[in-house]
Coordinates of C-alpha atoms in Angstrom, one line a residue:
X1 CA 174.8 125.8 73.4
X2 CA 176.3 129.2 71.9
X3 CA 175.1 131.1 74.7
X4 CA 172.3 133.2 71.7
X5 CA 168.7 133.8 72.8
X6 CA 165.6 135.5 71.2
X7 CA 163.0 137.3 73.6
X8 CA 159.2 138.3 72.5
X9 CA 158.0 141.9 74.1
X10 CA 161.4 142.7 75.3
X11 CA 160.9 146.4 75.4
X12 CA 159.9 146.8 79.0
X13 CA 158.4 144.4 81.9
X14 CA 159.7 141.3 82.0
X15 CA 160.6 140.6 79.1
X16 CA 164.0 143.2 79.7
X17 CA 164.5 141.5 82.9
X18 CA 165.1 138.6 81.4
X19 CA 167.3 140.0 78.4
X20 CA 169.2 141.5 81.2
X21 CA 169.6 138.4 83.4
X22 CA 170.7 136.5 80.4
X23 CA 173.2 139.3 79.6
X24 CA 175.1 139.1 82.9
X25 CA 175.7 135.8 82.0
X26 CA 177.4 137.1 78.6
X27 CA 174.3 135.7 76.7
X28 CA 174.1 137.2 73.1
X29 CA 170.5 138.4 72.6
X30 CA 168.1 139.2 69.6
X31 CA 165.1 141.4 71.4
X32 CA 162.3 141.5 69.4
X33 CA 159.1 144.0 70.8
X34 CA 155.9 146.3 69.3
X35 CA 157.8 149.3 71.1
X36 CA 161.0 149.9 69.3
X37 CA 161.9 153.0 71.6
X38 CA 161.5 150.4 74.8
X39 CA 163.7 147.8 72.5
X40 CA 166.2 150.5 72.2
X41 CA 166.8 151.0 76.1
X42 CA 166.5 147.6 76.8
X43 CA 169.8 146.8 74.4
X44 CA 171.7 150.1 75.8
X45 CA 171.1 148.4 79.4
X46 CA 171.8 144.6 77.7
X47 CA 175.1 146.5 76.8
X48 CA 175.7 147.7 79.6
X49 CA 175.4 144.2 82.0
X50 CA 177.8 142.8 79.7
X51 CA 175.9 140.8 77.1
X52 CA 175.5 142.2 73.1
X53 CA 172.9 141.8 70.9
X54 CA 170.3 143.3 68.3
X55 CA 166.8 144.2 67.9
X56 CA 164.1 144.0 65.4
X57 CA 160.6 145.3 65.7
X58 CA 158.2 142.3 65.7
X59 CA 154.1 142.0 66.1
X60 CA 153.7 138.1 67.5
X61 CA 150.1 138.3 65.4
X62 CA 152.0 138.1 62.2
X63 CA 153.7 135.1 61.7
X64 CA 155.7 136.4 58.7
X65 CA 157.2 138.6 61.3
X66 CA 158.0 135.8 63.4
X67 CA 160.1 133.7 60.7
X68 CA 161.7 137.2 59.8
X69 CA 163.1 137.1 63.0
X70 CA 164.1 133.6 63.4
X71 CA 166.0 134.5 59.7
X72 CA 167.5 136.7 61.1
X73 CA 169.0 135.0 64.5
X74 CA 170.7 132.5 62.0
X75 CA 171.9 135.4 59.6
X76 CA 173.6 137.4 63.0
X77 CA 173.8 135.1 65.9
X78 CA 174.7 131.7 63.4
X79 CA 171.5 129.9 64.8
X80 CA 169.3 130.2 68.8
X81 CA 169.3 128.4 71.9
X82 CA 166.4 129.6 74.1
X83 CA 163.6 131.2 72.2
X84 CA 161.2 133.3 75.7
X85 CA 157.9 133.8 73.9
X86 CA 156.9 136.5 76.6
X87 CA 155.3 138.9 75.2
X88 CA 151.5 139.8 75.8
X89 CA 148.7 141.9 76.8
X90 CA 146.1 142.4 80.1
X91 CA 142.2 142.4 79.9
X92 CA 139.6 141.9 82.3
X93 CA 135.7 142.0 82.7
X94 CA 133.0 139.8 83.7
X95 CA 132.0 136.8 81.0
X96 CA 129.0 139.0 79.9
X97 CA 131.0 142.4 79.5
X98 CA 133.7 140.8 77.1
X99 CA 132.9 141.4 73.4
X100 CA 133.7 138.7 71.0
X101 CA 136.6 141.4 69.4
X102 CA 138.0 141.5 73.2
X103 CA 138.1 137.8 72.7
X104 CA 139.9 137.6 69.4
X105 CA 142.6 140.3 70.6
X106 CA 143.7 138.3 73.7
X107 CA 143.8 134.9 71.9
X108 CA 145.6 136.2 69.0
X109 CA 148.4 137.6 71.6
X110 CA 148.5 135.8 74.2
X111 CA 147.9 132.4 72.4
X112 CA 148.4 132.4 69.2
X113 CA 151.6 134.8 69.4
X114 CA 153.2 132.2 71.3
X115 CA 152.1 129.4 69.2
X116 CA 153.6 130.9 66.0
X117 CA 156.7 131.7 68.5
X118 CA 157.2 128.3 69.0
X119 CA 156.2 127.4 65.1
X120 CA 158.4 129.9 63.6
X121 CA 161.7 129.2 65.8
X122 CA 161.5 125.0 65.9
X123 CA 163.9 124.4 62.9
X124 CA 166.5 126.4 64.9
X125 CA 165.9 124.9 68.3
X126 CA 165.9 121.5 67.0
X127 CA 169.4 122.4 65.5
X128 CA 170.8 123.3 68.1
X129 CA 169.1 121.4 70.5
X130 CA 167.5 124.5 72.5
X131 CA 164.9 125.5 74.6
X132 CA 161.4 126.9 74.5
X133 CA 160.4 129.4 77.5
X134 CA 157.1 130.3 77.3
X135 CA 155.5 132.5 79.9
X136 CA 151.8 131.8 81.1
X137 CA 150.4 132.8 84.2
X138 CA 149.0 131.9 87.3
X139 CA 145.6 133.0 85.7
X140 CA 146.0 129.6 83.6
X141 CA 146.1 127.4 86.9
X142 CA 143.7 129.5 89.0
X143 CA 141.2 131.1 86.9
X144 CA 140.2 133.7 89.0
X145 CA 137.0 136.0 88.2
X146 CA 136.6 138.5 85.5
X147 CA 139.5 137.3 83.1
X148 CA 137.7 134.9 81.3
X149 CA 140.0 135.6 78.1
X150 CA 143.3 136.0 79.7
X151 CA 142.5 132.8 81.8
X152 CA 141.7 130.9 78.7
X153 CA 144.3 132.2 76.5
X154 CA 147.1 131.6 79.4
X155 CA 145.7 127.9 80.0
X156 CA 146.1 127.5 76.2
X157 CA 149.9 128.4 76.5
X158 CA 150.3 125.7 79.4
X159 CA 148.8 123.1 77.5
X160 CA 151.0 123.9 74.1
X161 CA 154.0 123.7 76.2
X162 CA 152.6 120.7 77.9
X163 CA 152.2 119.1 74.5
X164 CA 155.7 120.4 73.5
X165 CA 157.3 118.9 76.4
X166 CA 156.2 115.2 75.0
X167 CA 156.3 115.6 71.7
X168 CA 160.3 117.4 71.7
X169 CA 161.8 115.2 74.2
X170 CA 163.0 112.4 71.6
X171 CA 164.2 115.7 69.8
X172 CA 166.2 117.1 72.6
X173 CA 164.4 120.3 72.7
X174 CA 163.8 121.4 76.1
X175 CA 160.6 123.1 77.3
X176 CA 160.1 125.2 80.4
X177 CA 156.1 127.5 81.4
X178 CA 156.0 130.4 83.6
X179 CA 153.3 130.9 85.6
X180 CA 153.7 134.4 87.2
X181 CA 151.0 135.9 90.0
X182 CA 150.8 139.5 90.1
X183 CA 153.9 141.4 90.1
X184 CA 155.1 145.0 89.3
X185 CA 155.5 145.4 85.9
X186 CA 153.9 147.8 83.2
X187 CA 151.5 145.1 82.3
X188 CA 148.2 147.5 82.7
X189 CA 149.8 149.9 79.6
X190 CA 148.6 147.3 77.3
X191 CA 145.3 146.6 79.3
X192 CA 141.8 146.1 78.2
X193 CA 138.5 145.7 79.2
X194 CA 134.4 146.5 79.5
X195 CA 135.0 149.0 82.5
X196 CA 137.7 151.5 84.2
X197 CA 137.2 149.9 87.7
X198 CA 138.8 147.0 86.7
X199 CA 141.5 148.4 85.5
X200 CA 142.1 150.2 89.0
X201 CA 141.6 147.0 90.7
X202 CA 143.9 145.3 88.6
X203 CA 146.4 148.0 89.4
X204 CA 146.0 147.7 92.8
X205 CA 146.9 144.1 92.8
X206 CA 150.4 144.9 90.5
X207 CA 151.4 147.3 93.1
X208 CA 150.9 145.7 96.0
X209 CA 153.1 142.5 94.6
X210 CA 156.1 141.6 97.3
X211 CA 158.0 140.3 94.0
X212 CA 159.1 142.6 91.0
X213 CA 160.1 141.5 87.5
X214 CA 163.5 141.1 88.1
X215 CA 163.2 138.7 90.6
X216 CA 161.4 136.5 88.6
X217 CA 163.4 137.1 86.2
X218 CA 166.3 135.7 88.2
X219 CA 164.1 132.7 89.3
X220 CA 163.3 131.8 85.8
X221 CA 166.6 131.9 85.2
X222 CA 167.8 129.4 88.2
X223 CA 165.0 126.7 87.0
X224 CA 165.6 126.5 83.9
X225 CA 169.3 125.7 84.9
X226 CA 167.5 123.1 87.5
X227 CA 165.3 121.7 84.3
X228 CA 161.8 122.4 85.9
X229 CA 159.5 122.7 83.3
X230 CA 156.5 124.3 85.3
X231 CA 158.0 127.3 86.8
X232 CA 155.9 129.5 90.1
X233 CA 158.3 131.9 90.6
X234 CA 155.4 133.2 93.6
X235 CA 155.2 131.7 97.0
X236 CA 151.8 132.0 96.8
X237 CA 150.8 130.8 93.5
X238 CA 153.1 127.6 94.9
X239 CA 151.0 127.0 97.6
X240 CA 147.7 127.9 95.4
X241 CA 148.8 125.0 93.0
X242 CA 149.3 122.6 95.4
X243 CA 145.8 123.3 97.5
X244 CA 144.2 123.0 93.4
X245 CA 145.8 120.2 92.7
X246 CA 144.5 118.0 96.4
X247 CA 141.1 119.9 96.8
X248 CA 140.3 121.7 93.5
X249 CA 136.6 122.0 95.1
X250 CA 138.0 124.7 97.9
X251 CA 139.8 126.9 95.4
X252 CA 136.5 127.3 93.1
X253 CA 134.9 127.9 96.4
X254 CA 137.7 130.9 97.6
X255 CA 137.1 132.0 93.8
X256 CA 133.1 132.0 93.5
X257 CA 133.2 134.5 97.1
X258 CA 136.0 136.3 95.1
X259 CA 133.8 137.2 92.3
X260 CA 131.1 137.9 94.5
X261 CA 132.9 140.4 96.6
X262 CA 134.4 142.1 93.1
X263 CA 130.4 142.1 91.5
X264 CA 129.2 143.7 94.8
X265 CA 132.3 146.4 94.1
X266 CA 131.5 146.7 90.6
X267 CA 127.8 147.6 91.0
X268 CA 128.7 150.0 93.7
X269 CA 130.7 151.7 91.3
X270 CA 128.6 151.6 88.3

């Protein structure tokens, strides 16, 4: 390992935590993001925890920007060792609310940006016998109400780094998920959906999160060292996993009176 790692939507959120927990460690970084005025900040503070780097202005729905950027890493940095495909959007809406065109949107960010992530970086990775972080969400394990797309989309990232983690093994290409509950973040800037209340109540939820980005951020950073590959960085969505995965039947059960309580809201409101 050269210590070189490329992060997706590393303008804000997340995504700078991590480019700033990698830094402290000295890590050299190529941040790649929509917002090149929140890619700007995010290098100054890189900078500034002690780890150097550039940036380059990249939409994850075009691939050609994607193996731009991966040219790029090998032109500056000599190659890449972690590629984080973190960067995405928020939607929400019941089933019957969500146009096709919301549909498209969040699979063509969400899944398919991390997809051609993955695609575009692999000659590098399997060079230097890297790593693949891709983040997901507890939305792909839970599938709570009135996210259809984000639940399907996230679920689709678990399974491609599922899929990855057999298929690179033999390679010596490591592969790590996120799974994230709620945090606070700037997640709802991006957000989309049929209806304003959901937005609120989505907003609601961010705030009210015990856990901010930069300690997941940390945690991420503390299991990929350990080699998990399915990372919970929340307590909660830990303990939500585990009741899933012994009694799958209860947690639909806790979800249908979930959606029920939020349709009851959301015709009060309408």
């Amino acid at each position: 390992m050269h210590n070189r790692i490329m992060i997706t939507g590393a303008g804000s959120g997340l995504g700078r935590e991590i480019a700033l927990r990698w830094a402290r460690e000295g890590w050299k970084l190529a941040l790649s993001d929509v917002n090149e005025a929140g890619l700007a900040e995010t290098l100054k503070l890189v900078r500034e925890a002690g780890g150097d780097g550039f940036t380059q202005r990249c939409d994850v729905r075009d691939y050609s920007q994607l193996t731009a950027l991966a040219q790029a890493c090998e032109e500056k940095l000599g190659g890449i060792d972690i590629i984080v495909n973190n960067a995405g959007v928020a939607s929400g809406g019941f089933f019957e609310e969500l146009s096709l065109e919301d549909w498209d949107w969040q699979i063509a960010i969400n899944l398919m940006g991390v997809v051609k992530g993955c695609k575009a970086f692999l000659p590098l990775l399997q060079k230097s016998k890297g790593r693949i972080i891709n983040v997901a969400s507890m939305a792909a394990l839970m599938q709570g109400p009135a996210m259809s797309n984000y639940n399907v989309a996230k679920a689709g990232v678990v399974a491609l780094s599922e899929s990855l983690l057999i298929e690179l093994k033999e390679e010596g290409v490591g592969v790590h998920v996120v799974c994230p509950s709620f945090f606070q973040t700037n997640l709802l800037d991006s957000f989309r959906g049929p209806t304003p209340a959901m937005k609120q109540q989505v907003g609601k939820l961010l705030e009210s999160s015990p856990i901010s980005a930069a300690d997941i951020a940390d945690y991420i950073f503390r299991e990929v060292a350990a080699g998990a590959f399915m990372i919970l960085p929340h307590e909660q969505g830990r303990m939500a996993w585990a009741l899933k995965q012994k009694n799958p039947q209860a947690l639909y059960d806790e979800m249908a009176s979930m959606s029920a309580r939020m349709r009851a809201k959301h015709s009060s409101n309408a």
